[in-house]
GROMACS .gro file of C-alpha atoms in nm:
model
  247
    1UNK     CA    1   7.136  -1.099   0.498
    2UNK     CA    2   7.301  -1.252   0.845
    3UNK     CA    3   7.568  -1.546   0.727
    4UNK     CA    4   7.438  -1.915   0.756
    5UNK     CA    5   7.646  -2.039   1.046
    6UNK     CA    6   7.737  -2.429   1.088
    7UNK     CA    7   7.827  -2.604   1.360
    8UNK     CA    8   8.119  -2.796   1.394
    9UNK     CA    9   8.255  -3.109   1.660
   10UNK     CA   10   8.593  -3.125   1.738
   11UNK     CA   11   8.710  -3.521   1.804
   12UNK     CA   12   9.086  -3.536   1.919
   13UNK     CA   13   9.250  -3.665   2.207
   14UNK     CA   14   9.508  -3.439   2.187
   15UNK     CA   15   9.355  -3.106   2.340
   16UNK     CA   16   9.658  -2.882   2.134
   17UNK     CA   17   9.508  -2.997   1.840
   18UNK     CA   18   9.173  -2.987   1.896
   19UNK     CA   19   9.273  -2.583   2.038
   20UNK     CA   20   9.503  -2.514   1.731
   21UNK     CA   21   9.200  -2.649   1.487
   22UNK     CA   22   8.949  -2.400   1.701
   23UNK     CA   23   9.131  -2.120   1.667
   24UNK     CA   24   9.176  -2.125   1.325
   25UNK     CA   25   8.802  -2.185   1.242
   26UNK     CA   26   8.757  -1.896   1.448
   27UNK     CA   27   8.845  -1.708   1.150
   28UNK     CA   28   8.587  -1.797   0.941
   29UNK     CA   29   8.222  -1.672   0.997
   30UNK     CA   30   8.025  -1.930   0.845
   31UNK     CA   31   8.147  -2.192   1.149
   32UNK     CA   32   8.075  -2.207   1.517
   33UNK     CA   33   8.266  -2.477   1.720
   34UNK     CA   34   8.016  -2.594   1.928
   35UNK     CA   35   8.193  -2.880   2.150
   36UNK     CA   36   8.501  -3.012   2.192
   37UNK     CA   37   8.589  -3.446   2.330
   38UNK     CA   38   8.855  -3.624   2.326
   39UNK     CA   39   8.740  -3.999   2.263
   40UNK     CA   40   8.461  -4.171   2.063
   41UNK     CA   41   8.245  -4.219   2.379
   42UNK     CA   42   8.254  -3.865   2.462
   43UNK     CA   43   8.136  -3.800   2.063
   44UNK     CA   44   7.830  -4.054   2.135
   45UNK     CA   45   7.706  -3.852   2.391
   46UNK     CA   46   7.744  -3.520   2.255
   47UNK     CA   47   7.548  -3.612   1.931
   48UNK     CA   48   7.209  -3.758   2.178
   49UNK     CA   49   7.229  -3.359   2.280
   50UNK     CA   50   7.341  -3.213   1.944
   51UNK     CA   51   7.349  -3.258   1.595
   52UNK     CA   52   7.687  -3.095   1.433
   53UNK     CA   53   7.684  -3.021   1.075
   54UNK     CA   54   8.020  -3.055   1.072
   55UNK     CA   55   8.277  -3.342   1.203
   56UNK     CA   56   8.621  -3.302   1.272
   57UNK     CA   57   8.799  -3.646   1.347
   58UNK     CA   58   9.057  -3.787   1.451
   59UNK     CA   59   9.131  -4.081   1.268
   60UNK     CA   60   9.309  -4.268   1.545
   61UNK     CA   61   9.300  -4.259   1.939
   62UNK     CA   62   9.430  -4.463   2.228
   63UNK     CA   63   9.065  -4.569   2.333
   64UNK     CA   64   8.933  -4.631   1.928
   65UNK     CA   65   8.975  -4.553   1.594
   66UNK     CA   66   8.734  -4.210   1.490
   67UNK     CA   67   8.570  -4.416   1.191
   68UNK     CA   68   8.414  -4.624   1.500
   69UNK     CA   69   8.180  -4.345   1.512
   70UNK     CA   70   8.062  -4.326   1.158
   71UNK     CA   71   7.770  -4.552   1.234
   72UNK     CA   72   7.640  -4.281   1.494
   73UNK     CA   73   7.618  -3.986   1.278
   74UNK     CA   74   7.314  -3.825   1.179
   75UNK     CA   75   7.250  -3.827   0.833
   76UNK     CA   76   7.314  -3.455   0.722
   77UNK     CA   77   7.631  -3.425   0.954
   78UNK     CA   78   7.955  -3.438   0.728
   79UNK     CA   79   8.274  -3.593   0.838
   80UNK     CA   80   8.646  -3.438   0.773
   81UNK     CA   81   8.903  -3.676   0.937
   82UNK     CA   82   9.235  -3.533   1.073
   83UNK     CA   83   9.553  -3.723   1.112
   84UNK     CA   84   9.854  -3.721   1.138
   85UNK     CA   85   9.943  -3.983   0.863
   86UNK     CA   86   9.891  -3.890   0.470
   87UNK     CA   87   9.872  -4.240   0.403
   88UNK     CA   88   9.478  -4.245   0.588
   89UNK     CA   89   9.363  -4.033   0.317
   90UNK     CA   90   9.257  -4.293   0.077
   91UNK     CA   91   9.089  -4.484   0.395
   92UNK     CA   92   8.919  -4.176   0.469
   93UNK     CA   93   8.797  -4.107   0.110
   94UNK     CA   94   8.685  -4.485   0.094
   95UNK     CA   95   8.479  -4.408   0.436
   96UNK     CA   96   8.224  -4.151   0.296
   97UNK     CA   97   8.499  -3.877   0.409
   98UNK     CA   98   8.440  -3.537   0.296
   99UNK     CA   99   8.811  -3.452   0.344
  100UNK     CA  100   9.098  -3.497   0.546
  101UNK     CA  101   9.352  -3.311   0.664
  102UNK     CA  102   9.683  -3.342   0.809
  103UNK     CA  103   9.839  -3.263   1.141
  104UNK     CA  104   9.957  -2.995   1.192
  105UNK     CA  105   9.639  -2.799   1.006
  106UNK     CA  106   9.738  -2.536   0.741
  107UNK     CA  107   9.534  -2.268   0.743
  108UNK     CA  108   9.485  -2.237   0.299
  109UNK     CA  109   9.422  -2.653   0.353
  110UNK     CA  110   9.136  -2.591   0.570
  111UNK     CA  111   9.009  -2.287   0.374
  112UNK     CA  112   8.953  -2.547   0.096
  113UNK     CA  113   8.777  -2.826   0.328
  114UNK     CA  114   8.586  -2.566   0.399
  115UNK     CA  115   8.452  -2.435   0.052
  116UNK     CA  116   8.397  -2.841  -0.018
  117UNK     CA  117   8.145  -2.836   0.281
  118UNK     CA  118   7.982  -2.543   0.147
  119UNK     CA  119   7.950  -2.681  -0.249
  120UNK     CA  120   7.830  -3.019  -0.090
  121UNK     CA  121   7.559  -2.862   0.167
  122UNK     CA  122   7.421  -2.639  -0.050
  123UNK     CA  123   7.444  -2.901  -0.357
  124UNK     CA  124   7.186  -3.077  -0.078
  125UNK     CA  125   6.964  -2.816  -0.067
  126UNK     CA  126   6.976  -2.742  -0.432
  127UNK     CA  127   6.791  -3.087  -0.466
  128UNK     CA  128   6.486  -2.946  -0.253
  129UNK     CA  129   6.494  -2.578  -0.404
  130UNK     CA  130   6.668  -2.581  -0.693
  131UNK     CA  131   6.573  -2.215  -0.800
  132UNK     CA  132   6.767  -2.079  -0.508
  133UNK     CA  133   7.087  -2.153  -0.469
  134UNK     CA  134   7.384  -2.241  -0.701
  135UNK     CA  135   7.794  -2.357  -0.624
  136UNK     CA  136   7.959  -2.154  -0.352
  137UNK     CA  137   8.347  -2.085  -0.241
  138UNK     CA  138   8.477  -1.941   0.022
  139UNK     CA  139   8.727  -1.619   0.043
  140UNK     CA  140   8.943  -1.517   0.371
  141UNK     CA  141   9.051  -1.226   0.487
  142UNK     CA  142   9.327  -1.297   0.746
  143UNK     CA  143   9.367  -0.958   0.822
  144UNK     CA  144   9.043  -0.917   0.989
  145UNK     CA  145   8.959  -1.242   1.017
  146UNK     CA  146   8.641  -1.249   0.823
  147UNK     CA  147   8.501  -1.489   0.510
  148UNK     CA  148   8.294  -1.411   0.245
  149UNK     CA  149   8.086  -1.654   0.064
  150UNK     CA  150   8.115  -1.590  -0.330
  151UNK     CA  151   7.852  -1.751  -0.581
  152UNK     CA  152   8.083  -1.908  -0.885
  153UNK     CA  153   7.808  -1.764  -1.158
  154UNK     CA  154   7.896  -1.418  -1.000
  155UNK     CA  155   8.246  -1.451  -1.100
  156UNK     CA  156   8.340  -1.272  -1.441
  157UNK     CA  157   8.715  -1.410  -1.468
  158UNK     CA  158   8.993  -1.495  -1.310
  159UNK     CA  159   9.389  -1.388  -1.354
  160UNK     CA  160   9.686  -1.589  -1.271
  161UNK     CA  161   9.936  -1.402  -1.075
  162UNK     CA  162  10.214  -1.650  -1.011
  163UNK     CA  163  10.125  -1.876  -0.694
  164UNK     CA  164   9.819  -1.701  -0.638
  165UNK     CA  165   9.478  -1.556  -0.844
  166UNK     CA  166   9.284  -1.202  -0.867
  167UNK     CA  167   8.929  -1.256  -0.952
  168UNK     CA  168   8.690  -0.971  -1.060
  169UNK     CA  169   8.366  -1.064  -0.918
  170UNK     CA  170   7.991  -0.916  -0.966
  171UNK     CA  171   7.912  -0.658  -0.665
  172UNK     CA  172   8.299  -0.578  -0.594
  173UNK     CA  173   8.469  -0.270  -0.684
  174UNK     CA  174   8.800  -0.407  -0.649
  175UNK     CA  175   8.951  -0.725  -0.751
  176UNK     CA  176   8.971  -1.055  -0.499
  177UNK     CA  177   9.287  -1.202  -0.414
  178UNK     CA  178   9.299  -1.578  -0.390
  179UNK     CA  179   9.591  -1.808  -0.221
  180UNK     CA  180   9.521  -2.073  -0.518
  181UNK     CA  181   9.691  -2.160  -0.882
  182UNK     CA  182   9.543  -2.114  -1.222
  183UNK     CA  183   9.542  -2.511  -1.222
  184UNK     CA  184   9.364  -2.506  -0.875
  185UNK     CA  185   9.085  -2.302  -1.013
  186UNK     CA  186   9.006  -2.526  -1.302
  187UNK     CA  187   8.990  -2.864  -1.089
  188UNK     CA  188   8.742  -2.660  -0.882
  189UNK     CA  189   8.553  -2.554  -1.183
  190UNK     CA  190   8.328  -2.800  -1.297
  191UNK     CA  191   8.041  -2.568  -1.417
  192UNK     CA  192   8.079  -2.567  -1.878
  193UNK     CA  193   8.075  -2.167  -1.846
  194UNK     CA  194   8.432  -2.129  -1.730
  195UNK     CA  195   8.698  -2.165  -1.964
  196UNK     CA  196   9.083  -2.098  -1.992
  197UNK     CA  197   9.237  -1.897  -2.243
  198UNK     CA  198   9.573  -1.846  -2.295
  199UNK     CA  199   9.823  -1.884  -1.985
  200UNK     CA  200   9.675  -1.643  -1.741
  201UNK     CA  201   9.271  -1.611  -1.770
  202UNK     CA  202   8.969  -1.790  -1.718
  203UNK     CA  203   8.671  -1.672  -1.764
  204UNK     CA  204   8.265  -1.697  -1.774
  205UNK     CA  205   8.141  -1.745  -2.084
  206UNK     CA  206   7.769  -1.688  -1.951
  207UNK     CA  207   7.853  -1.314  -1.840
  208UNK     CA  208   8.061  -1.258  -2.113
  209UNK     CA  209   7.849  -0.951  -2.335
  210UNK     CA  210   8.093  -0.820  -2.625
  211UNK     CA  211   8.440  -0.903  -2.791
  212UNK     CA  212   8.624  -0.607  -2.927
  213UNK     CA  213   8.913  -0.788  -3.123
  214UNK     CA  214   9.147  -0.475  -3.126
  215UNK     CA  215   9.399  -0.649  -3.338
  216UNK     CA  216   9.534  -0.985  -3.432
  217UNK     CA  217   9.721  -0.972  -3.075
  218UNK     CA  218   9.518  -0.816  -2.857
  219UNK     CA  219   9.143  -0.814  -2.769
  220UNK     CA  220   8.902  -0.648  -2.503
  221UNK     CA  221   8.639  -0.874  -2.357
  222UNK     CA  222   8.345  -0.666  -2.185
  223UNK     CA  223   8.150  -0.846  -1.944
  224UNK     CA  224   7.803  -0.805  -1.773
  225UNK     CA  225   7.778  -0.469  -1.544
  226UNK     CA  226   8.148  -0.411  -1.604
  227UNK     CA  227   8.223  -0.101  -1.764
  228UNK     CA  228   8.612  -0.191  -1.793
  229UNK     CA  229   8.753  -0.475  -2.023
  230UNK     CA  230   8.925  -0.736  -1.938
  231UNK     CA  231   9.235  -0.682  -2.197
  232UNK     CA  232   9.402  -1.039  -2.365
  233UNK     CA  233   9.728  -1.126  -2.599
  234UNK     CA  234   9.678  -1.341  -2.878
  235UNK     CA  235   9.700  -1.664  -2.772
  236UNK     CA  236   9.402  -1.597  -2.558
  237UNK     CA  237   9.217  -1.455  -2.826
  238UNK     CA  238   9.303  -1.742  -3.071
  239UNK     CA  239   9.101  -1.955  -2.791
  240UNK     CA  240   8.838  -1.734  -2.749
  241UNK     CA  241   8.770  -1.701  -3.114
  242UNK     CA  242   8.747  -2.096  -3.119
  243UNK     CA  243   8.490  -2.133  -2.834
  244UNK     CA  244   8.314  -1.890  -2.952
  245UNK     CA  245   8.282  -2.020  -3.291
  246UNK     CA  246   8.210  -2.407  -3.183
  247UNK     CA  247   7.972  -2.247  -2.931
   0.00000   0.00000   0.00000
């Protein structure tokens, strides 16, 4: 199945910005930049042509401010303002935002915009055809500069490795590497099948199939199409025990 592809405005007076912030959504598949301006006006005129799914915008410029332009947007096209001040952010928030990001763009930042776009336009669609599609994140490979779209129910559970996350995940033979926390997965989280147990794993309760509790320290958790167990300490185990049993 081809990717969806969205298309995204740039809005930034500064042109090494608005280059920097094109080159590294060039990495990921699921956007195509499809104009560039540099003031407000120059927006106006490109949204009579187009409609962008996608707004990237600059919260201040000589000529105006970007949230001038709120009033102009279609009604589907989602706004992420960039600035160079962290102190806009609860402005932006308080302006319908869907993020904002700070000057100079990092890369894992955007990667998370990003995945908020994609749980918030397919959250739209889920309204009209609810039997066909479910949460979404995003996964980068920087090393040949591809994404991959990952449905959350398709995730079995996730490891904490330090300052970033493995994740085994239905359809891959390996695990997936995330740049995000333990504590970052569970604010993104929100569905009541994922759970943590212990210091180091969360994991889906609805693809969870049998618990082989080897002894009162360790115990093997089997999950659906996964021939290998997912292997816990006690603590974990203690948790599990207790979910399952108020479940």
């Amino acid at each position: 199945m081809p990717t969806t592809r969205y298309k995204a405005l740039l809005v930034d007076d500064e042109a090494g910005a608005s280059q920097r912030l094109a080159l590294l959504l060039s990495e990921h598949q699921i956007i195509t930049v499809a104009g560039s301006v540099r003031s407000v006006g120059e927006a106006r005129s490109f949204l009579e042509v187009q409609q962008p799914d996608l707004i990237f915008l600059d919260m201040e410029m000589p000529s105006q401010l970007g949230m001038e332009l709120l009033p102009d947007l279609p009604e589907k096209t989602q706004v992420v303002f960039v600035t160079a001040y962290a102190e806009y952010a609860v402005q932006a928030f308080e302006a319908g935002a869907l993020d904002y990001l700070v000057k100079p763009v990092d890369p894992e930042r955007l990667e998370r915009t990003l995945e908020r776009f994609l749980a918030r336009r397919v959250g739209r669609k889920r309204s009209s055809q609810p039997e066909n599609e479910e949460e979404v994140l995003l996964h980068s490979y920087p090393e040949n500069q591809e994404s991959q779209i990952i449905r959350l129910k398709s995730v079995h559970w996730i490891e904490g490795m330090q300052n970033y996350t493995r994740a085994k995940v239905k359809g891959q033979e390996t695990m997936v590497i995330f740049r995000r926390r333990l504590a970052d997965w569970e604010a993104l989280l929100s569905d009541e099948s994922f759970h943590r147990i212990g210091r180091s794993h969360i994991i889906n309760l609805s693809t969870l199939r049998r618990t082989k509790w080897i002894s009162r320290d360790v115990s093997e958790l089997f999950f659906e199409g996964i021939k290998e167990p997912l292997v816990v300490g006690r603590s974990a185990s203690t948790q599990l025990k207790a979910l399952l049993q108020n479940g």
